[in-house]
Coordinates of C-alpha atoms in Angstrom, one line a residue:
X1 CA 114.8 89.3 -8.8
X2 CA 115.3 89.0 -5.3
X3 CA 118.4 87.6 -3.2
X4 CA 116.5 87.8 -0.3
X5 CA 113.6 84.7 0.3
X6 CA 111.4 84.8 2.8
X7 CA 110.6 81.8 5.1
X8 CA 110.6 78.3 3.8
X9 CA 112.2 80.0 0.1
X10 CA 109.1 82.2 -0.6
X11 CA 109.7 86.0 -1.9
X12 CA 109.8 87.9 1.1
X13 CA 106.9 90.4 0.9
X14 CA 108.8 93.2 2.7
X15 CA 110.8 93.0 -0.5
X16 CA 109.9 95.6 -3.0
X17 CA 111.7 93.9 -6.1
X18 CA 109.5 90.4 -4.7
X19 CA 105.9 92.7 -4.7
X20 CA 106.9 94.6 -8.2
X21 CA 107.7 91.0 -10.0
X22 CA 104.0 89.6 -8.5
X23 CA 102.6 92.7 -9.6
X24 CA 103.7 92.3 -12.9
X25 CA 102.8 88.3 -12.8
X26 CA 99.2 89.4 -11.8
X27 CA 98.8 92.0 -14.6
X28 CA 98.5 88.4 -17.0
X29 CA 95.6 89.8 -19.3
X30 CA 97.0 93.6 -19.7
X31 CA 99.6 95.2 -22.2
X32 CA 103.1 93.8 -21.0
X33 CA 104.7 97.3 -21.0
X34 CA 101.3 99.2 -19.2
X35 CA 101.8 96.1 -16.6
X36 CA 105.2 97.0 -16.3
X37 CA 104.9 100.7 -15.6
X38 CA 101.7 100.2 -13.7
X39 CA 103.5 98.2 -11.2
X40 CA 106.0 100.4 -10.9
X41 CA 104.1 103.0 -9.7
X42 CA 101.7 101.1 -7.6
X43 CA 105.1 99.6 -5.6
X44 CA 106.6 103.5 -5.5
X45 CA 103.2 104.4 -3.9
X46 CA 103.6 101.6 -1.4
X47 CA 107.2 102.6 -0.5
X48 CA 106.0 106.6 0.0
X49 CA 103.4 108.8 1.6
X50 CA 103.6 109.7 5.1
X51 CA 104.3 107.2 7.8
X52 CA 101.8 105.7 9.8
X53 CA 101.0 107.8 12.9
X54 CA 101.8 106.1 15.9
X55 CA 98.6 106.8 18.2
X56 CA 97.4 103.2 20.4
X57 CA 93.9 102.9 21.1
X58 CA 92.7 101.7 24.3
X59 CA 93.7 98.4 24.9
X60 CA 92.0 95.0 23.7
X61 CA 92.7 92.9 26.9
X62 CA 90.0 93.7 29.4
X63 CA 91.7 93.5 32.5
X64 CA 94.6 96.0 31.1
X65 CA 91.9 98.4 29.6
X66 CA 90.2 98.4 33.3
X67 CA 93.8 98.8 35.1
X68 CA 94.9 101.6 33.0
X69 CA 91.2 103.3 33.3
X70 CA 91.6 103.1 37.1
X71 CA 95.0 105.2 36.6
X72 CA 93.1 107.4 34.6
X73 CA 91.2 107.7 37.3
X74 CA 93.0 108.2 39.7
X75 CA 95.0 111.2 38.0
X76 CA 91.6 112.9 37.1
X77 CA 90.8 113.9 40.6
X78 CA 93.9 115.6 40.9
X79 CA 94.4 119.3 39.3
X80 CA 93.9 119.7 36.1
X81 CA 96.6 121.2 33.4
X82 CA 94.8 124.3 33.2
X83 CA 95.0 124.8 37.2
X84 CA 98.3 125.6 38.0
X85 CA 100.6 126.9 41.0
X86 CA 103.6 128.9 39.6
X87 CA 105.9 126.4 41.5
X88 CA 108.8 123.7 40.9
X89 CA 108.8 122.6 44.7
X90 CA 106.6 119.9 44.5
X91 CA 108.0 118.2 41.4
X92 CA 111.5 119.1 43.0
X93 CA 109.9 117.2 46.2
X94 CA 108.8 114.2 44.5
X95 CA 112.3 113.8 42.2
X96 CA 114.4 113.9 45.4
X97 CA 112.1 110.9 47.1
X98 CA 112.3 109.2 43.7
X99 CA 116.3 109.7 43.7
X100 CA 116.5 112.2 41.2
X101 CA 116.0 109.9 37.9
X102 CA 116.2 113.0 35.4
X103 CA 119.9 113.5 36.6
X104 CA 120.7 110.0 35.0
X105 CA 120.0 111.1 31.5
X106 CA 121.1 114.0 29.4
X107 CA 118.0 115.7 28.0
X108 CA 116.7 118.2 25.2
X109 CA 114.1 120.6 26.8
X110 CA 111.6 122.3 24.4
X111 CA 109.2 125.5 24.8
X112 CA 107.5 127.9 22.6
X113 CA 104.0 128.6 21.6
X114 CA 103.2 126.0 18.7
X115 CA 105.4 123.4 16.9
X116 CA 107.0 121.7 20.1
X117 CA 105.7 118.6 19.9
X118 CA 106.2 117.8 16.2
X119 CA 109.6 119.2 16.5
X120 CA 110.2 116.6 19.5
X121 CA 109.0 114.1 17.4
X122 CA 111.6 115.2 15.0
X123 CA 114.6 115.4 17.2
X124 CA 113.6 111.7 18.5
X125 CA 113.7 110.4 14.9
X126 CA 116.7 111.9 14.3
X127 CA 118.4 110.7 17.6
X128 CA 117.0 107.0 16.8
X129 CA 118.3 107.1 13.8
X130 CA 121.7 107.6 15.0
X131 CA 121.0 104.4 17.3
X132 CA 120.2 106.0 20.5
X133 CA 117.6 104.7 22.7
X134 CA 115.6 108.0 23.6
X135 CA 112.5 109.0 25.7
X136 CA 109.8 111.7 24.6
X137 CA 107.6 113.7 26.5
X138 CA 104.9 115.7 24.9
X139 CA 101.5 117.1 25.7
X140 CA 99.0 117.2 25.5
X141 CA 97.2 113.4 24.1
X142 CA 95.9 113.2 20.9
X143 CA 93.5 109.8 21.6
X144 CA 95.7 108.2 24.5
X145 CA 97.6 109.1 27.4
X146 CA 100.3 106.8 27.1
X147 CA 101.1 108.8 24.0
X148 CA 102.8 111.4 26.4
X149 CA 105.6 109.2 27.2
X150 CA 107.6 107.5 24.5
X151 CA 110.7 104.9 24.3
X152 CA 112.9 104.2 21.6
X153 CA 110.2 106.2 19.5
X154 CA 107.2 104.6 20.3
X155 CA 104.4 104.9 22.9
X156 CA 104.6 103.4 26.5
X157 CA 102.8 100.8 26.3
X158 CA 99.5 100.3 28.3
X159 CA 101.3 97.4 30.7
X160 CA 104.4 99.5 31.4
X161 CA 102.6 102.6 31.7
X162 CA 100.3 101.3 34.3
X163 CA 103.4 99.5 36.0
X164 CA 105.6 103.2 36.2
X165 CA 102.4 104.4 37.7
X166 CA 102.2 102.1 40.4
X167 CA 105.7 102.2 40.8
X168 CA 105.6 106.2 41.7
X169 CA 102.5 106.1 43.5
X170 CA 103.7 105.6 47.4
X171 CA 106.2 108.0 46.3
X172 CA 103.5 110.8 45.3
X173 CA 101.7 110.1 47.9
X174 CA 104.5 110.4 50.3
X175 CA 104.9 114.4 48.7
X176 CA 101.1 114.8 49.1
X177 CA 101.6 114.7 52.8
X178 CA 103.8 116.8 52.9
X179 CA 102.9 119.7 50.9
X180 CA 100.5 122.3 50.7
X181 CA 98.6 121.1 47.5
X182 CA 98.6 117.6 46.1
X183 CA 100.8 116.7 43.0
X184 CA 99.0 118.1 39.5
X185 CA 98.0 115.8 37.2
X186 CA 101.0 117.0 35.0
X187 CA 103.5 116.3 37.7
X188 CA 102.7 113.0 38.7
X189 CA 103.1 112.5 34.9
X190 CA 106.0 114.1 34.3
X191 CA 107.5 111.8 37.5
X192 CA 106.1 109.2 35.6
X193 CA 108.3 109.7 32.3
X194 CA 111.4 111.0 34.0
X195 CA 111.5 107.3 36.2
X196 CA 110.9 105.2 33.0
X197 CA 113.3 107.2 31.2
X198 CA 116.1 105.9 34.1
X199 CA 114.7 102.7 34.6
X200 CA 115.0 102.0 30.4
X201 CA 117.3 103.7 30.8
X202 CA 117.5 106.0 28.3
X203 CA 120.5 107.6 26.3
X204 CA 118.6 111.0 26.4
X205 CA 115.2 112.3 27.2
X206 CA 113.8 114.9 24.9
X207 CA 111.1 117.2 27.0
X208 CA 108.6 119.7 26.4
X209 CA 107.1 122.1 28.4
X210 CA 103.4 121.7 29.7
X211 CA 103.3 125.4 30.1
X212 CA 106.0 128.5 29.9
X213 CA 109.2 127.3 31.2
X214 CA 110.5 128.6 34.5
X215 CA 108.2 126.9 36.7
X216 CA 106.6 124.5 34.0
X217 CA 106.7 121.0 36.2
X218 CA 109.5 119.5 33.3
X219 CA 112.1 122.5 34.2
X220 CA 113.5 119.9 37.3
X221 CA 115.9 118.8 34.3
X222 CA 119.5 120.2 33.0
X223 CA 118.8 120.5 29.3
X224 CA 122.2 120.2 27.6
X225 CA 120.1 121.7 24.8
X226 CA 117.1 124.0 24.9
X227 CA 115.1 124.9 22.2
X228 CA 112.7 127.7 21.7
X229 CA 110.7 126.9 18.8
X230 CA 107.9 130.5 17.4
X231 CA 106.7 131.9 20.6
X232 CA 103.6 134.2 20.1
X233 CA 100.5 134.9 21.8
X234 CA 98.8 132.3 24.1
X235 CA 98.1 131.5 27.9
X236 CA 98.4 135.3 28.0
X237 CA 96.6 135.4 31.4
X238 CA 99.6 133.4 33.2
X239 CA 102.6 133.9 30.6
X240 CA 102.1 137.2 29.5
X241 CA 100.2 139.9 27.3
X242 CA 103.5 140.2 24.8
X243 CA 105.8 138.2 23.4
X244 CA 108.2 139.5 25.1
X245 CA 106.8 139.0 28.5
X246 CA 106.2 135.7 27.5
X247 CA 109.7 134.6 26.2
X248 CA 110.7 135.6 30.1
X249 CA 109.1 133.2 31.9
X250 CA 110.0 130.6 28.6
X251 CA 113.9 131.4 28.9
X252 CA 113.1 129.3 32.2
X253 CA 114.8 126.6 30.6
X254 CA 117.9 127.6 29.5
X255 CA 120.5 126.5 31.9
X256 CA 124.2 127.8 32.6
X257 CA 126.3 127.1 29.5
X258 CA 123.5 125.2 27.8
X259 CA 123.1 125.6 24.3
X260 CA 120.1 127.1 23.0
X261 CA 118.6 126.9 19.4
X262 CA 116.7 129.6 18.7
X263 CA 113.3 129.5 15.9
X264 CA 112.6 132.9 14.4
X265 CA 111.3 135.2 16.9
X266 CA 109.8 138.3 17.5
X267 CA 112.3 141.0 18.4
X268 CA 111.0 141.7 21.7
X269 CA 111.1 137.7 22.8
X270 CA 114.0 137.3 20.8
X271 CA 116.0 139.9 22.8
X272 CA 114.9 138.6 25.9
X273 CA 116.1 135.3 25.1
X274 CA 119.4 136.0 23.7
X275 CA 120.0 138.2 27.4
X276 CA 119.2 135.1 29.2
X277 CA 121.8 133.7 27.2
X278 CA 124.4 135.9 27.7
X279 CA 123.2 135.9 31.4
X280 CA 124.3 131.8 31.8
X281 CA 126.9 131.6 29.5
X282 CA 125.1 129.4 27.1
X283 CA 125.9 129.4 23.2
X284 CA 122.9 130.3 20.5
X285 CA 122.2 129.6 17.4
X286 CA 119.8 131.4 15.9
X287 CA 117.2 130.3 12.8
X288 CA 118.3 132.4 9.4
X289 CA 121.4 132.7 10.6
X290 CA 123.5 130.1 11.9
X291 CA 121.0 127.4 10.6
X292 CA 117.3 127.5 8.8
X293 CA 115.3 126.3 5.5
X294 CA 117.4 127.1 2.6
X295 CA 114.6 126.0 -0.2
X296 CA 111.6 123.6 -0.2
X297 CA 109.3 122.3 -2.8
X298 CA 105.8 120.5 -2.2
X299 CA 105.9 117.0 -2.6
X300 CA 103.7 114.2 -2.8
X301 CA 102.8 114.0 0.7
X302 CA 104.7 116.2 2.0
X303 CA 107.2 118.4 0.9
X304 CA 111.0 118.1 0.0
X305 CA 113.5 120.2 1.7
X306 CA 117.4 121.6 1.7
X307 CA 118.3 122.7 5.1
X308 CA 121.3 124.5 6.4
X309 CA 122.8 123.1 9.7
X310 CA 125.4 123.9 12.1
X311 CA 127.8 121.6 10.1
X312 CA 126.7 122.1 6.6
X313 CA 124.1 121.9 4.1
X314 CA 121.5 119.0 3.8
X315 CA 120.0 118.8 0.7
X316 CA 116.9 116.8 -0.8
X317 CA 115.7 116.1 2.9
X318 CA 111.9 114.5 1.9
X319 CA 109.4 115.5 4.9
X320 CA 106.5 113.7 5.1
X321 CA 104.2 116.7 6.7
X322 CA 102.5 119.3 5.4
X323 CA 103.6 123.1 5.6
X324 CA 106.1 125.4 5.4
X325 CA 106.2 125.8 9.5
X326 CA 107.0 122.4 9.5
X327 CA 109.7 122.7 7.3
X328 CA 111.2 125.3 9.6
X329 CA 110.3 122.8 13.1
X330 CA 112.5 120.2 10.7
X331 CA 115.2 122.9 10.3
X332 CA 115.4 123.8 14.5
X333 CA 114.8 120.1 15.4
X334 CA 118.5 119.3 12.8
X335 CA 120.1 122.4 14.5
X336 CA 119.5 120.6 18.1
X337 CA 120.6 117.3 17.4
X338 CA 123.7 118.5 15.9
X339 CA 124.3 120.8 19.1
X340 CA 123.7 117.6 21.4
X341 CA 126.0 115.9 19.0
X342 CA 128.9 118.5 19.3
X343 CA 128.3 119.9 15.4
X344 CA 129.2 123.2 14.7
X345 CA 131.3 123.5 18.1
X346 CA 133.6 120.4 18.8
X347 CA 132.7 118.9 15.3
X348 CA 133.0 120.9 11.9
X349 CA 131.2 118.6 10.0
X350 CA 128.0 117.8 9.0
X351 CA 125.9 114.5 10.1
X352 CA 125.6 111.8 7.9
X353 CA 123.2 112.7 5.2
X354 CA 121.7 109.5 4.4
X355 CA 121.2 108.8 8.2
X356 CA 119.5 112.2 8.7
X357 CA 117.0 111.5 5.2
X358 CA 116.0 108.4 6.5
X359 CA 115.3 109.9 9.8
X360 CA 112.7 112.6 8.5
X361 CA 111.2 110.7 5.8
X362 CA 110.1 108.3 9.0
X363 CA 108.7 111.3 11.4
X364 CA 104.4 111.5 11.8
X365 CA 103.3 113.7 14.0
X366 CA 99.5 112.8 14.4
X367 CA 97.0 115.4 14.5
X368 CA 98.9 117.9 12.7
X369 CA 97.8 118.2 9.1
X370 CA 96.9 114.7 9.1
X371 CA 94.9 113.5 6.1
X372 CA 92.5 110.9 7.7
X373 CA 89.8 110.1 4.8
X374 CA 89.7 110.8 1.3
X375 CA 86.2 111.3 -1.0
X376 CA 86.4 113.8 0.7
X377 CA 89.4 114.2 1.9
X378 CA 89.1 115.3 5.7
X379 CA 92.1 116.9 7.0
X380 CA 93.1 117.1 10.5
X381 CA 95.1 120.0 12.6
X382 CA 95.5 120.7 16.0
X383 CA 95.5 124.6 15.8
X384 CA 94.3 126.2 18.6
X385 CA 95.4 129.5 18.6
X386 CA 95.2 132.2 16.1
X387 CA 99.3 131.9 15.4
X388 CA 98.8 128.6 14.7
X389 CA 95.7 128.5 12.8
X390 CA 97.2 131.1 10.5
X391 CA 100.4 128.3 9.9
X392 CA 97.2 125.6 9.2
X393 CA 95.5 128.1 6.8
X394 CA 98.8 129.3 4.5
X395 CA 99.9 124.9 4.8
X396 CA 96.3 123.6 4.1
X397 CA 96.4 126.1 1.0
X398 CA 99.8 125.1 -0.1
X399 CA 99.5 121.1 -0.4
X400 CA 95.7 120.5 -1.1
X401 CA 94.0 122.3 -4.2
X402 CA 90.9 122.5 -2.5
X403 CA 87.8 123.9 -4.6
X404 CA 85.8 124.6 -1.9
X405 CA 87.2 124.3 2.0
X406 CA 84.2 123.5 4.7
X407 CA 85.9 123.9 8.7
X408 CA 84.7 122.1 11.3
X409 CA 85.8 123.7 14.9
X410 CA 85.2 122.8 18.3
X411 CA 87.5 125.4 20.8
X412 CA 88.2 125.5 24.2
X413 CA 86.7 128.5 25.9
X414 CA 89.8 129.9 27.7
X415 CA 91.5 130.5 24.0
X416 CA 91.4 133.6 21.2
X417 CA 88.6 132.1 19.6
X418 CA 87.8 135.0 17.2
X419 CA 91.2 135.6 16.5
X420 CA 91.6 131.9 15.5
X421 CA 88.4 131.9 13.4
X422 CA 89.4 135.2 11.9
X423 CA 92.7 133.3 10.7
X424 CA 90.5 130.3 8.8
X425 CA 87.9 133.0 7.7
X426 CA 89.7 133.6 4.3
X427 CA 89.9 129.6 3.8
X428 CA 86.6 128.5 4.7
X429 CA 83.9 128.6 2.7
X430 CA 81.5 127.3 5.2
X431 CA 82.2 126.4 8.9
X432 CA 80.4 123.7 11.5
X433 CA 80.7 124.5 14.9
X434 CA 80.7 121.9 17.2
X435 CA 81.8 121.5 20.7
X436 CA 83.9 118.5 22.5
X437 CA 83.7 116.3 25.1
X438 CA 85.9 118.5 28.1
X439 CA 84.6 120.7 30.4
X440 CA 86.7 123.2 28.7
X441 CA 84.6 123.3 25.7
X442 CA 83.2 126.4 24.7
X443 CA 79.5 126.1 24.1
X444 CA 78.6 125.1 20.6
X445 CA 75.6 128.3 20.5
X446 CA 78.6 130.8 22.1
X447 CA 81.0 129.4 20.0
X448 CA 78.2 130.2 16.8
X449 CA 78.2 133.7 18.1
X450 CA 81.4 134.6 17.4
X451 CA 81.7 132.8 14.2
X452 CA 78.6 134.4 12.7
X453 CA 80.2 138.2 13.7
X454 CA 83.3 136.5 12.0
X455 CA 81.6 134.6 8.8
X456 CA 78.1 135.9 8.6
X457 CA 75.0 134.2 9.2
X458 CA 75.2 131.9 6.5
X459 CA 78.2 130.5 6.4
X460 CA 77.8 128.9 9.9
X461 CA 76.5 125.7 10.9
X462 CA 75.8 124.6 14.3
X463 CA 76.1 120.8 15.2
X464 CA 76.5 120.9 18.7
X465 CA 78.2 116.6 18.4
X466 CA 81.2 116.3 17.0
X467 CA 79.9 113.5 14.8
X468 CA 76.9 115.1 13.4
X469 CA 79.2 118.1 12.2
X470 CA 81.4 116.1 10.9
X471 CA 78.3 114.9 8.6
X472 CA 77.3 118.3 7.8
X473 CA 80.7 118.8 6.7
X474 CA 81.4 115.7 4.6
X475 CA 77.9 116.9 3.3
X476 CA 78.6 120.6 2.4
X477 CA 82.1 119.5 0.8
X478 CA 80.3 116.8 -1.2
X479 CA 77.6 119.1 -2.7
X480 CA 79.9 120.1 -6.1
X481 CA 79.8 116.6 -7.1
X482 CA 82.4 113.5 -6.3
X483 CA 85.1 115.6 -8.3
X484 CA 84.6 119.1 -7.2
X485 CA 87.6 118.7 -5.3
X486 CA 85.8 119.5 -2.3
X487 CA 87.5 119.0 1.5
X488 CA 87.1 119.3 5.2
X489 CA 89.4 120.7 7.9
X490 CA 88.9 119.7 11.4
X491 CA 90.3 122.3 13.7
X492 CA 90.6 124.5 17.1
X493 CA 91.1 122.1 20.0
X494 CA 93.6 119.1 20.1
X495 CA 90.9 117.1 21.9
X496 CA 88.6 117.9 18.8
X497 CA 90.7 117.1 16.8
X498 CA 91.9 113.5 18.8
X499 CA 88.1 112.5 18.8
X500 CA 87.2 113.2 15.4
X501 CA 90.1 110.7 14.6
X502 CA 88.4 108.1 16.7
X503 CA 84.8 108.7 15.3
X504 CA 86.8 108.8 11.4
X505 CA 88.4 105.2 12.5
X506 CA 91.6 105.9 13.3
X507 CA 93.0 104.5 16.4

């Protein structure tokens, strides 16, 4: 039993020994032993599976949904995050009126091609865990803006996020006037989270990139740490046509005598990086060698993982995320909190284990593999890219024994959208095209086109709303029977893939 009681002496139900014993009290007509062992696995069930993603909806008082819609507002008539200047002087201009608020902090500064975000998510788990308040910055949204800026591990919330705004807004307007161009939507943001992460304050920020590095509005910081998570083909017409070329404007970030912790590469951008290195003095540490995934195992909901740090080994790490690429996010997300934390340099030793355990067995990262329904079960994945979607494909294979795999993807049109479906084609028996809600949607009918040169003709569906394709998939993964072990990936776009969570009742 018990020694701890809830209020007024009743078991506390946070307790798991209080929920196992009324269980077993409830199983009254059953075999005492089958009670027993049924309990115990009903209250294991309850204590595992992946955390509860932390997405908000929009907000249930009125008058704080219409304030934080008028913010929304406001930042939509500004540019866009596709429309960029390849410049740092307006953010620079609007942190000097602001007092420079991202010098008050130190922070953790992420690029790369895919993975940035859930390995942020990582890093900040980890940091909490060792009791430091942290801010997060990520983009983009998966259902909410306020999701781009986190404290102590959780989303603004509506009130303050509206309340920063307001706060910065004389001051972007005083930068307005005096520049060229007006302040992006990205870097009033990004003046947003670096203020709230000073007025918390905060005990470090961790920060990724909107886009590339150099001049990507977030490179206004000193990133004690920088990490380059798997950089690879995307935004080619303003990064790059090789991954090389690419890694040069991403090595932005790494700052004189910086540490940088380095995913696996290609050569070409891993060369680049490692001279950018050398260039500012700053120490690397580079996945497979002085840190990376030593084994890992699927496990029920997720996987279980030994990883090699800077300080040591770290074994039976449980990771509640699908995917060998997100075993290897896990491994470069350890890597940079020991460096911020001294390991491997000033400190020989490892972290604590069983602070570092708890930390990953607590990390979501929504939209990323993210089961959302079951009967059939409906995964979803933010891939949007044909790197990425080849990560989803090999991960989607490994933890769900799918008989028969039906896609549904809605893409932006400025992306490689054959080379993404080409990466799916092997998994998908069927695939519903569909389109979203941006203006950057590509057309359901083009979108079609491509597929059927990448498919053929009948294993395409088009369902130009995002809830009717959803139907048709449910449908088409449903038509073996309620056991043929049928399922549906929802894929391409991460604002496909934020409103299919909405329409599937999440958030």
């Amino acid at each position: 039993m018990s020694d701890n009681p809830g209020e007024n002496g009743q078991p506390d139900p946070s307790d798991p020994l209080d929920s196992f014993d009324e269980i077993i009290d409830a199983e009254t007509t059953r075999d005492p032993d089958l009670a027993v062992i049924e309990a115990g696995s009903r209250t294991l069930r309850t204590q595992g599976g992946p955390p509860e993603a932390d997405v908000p909806g929009r907000p249930e008082d009125p008058e704080t949904d219409a304030a934080l819609r008028a913010v929304e507002t406001e930042l939509a008539t500004r540019w866009g995050e596709t429309k960029l200047e390849p410049s740092v002087t307006r953010i620079a201009a609007l942190m000097d009126v602001l007092g420079d608020p991202q010098r008050s902090y130190p922070s953790i500064h992420i690029t790369g091609t895919n993975g940035k975000t859930s390995t942020a998510r990582m890093i900040e788990a980890l940091l909490g865990a060792f009791e430091l308040r942290t801010g997060r910055y990520t983009s983009p949204h998966v259902q909410s803006i306020t999701e781009r800026i986190s404290l102590d591990g959780a989303p603004m919330s509506a009130e303050r996020f509206i309340e920063t705004y307001q706060d910065v807004k004389p001051y972007v307007e005083m930068v307005d006037a005096q520049q060229e161009y007006r302040l992006s939507f990205f870097e009033v943001l990004t003046g947003m989270a670096y203020a709230a992460f000073a007025d918390a304050p905060v005990d470090v920020a961790v920060v990724e990139v909107g886009l590339g590095g150099s001049w990507d509005a977030t490179n206004d910081i000193d990133g004690d740490v920088a990490v380059v998570t798997p950089i690879d083909l995307d935004h080619t017409d303003r990064l790059g046509e090789t991954p090389g070329e690419i890694a040069t404007e991403k090595s932005g970030i790494v700052k004189q005598d910086a540490t940088v912790i380095l995913a696996q590469q290609p050569v070409d951008a891993a060369q680049v990086m490692l001279k950018k290195a050398v260039d500012v003095n700053a120490t690397v540490a580079r996945e497979g060698l002085e840190f990376g995934v030593v084994a890992r195992q699927v496990a029920v909901g997720g996987q279980l993982a030994t990883l090699r740090g800077l300080g040591g080994e770290y074994d039976e790490v449980y990771l509640p995320l699908h995917g060998a690429h997100q075993a290897h996010n896990a491994a470069v997300a350890l890597a940079a909190v020991e460096a911020f934390f001294g390991v491997g340099a000033q400190r020989p030793e490892r972290l604590d284990l069983d602070t570092v355990r708890k930390a990953f067995a607590a990390v979501a990262s929504p939209g990323r593999m993210e089961v959302v329904r079951r009967s059939p079960t409906v995964v979803l994945d933010a891939a949007h890219n044909p790197a990425g979607a080849r990560v989803t494909a090999e991960a989607v294979g490994e933890a769900f024994q799918f008989s028969r795999l039906i896609g549904v993807v809605g893409a932006s049109g400025d992306k490689n959208v054959r080379g993404l479906l080409e990466a799916f084609e092997p998994v998908f028996a069927e695939v519903v095209v569909t389109q979203n809600s941006s203006h950057r949607a590509m057309d359901a009918d083009e979108l079609a086109g491509v597929a059927v040169e990448v498919f053929g003709e009948d294993r395409v569906q088009v369902e130009p709303r995002l809830p009717d394709a959803l139907e048709a998939a449910i449908t088409l993964a449903e038509e073996e029977g309620e056991f043929s072990g049928g399922g549906v990936l929802v894929t391409g776009s991460v604002i496909t893939v934020g409103e299919a969570r909405l329409l599937l009742g999440k958030g």
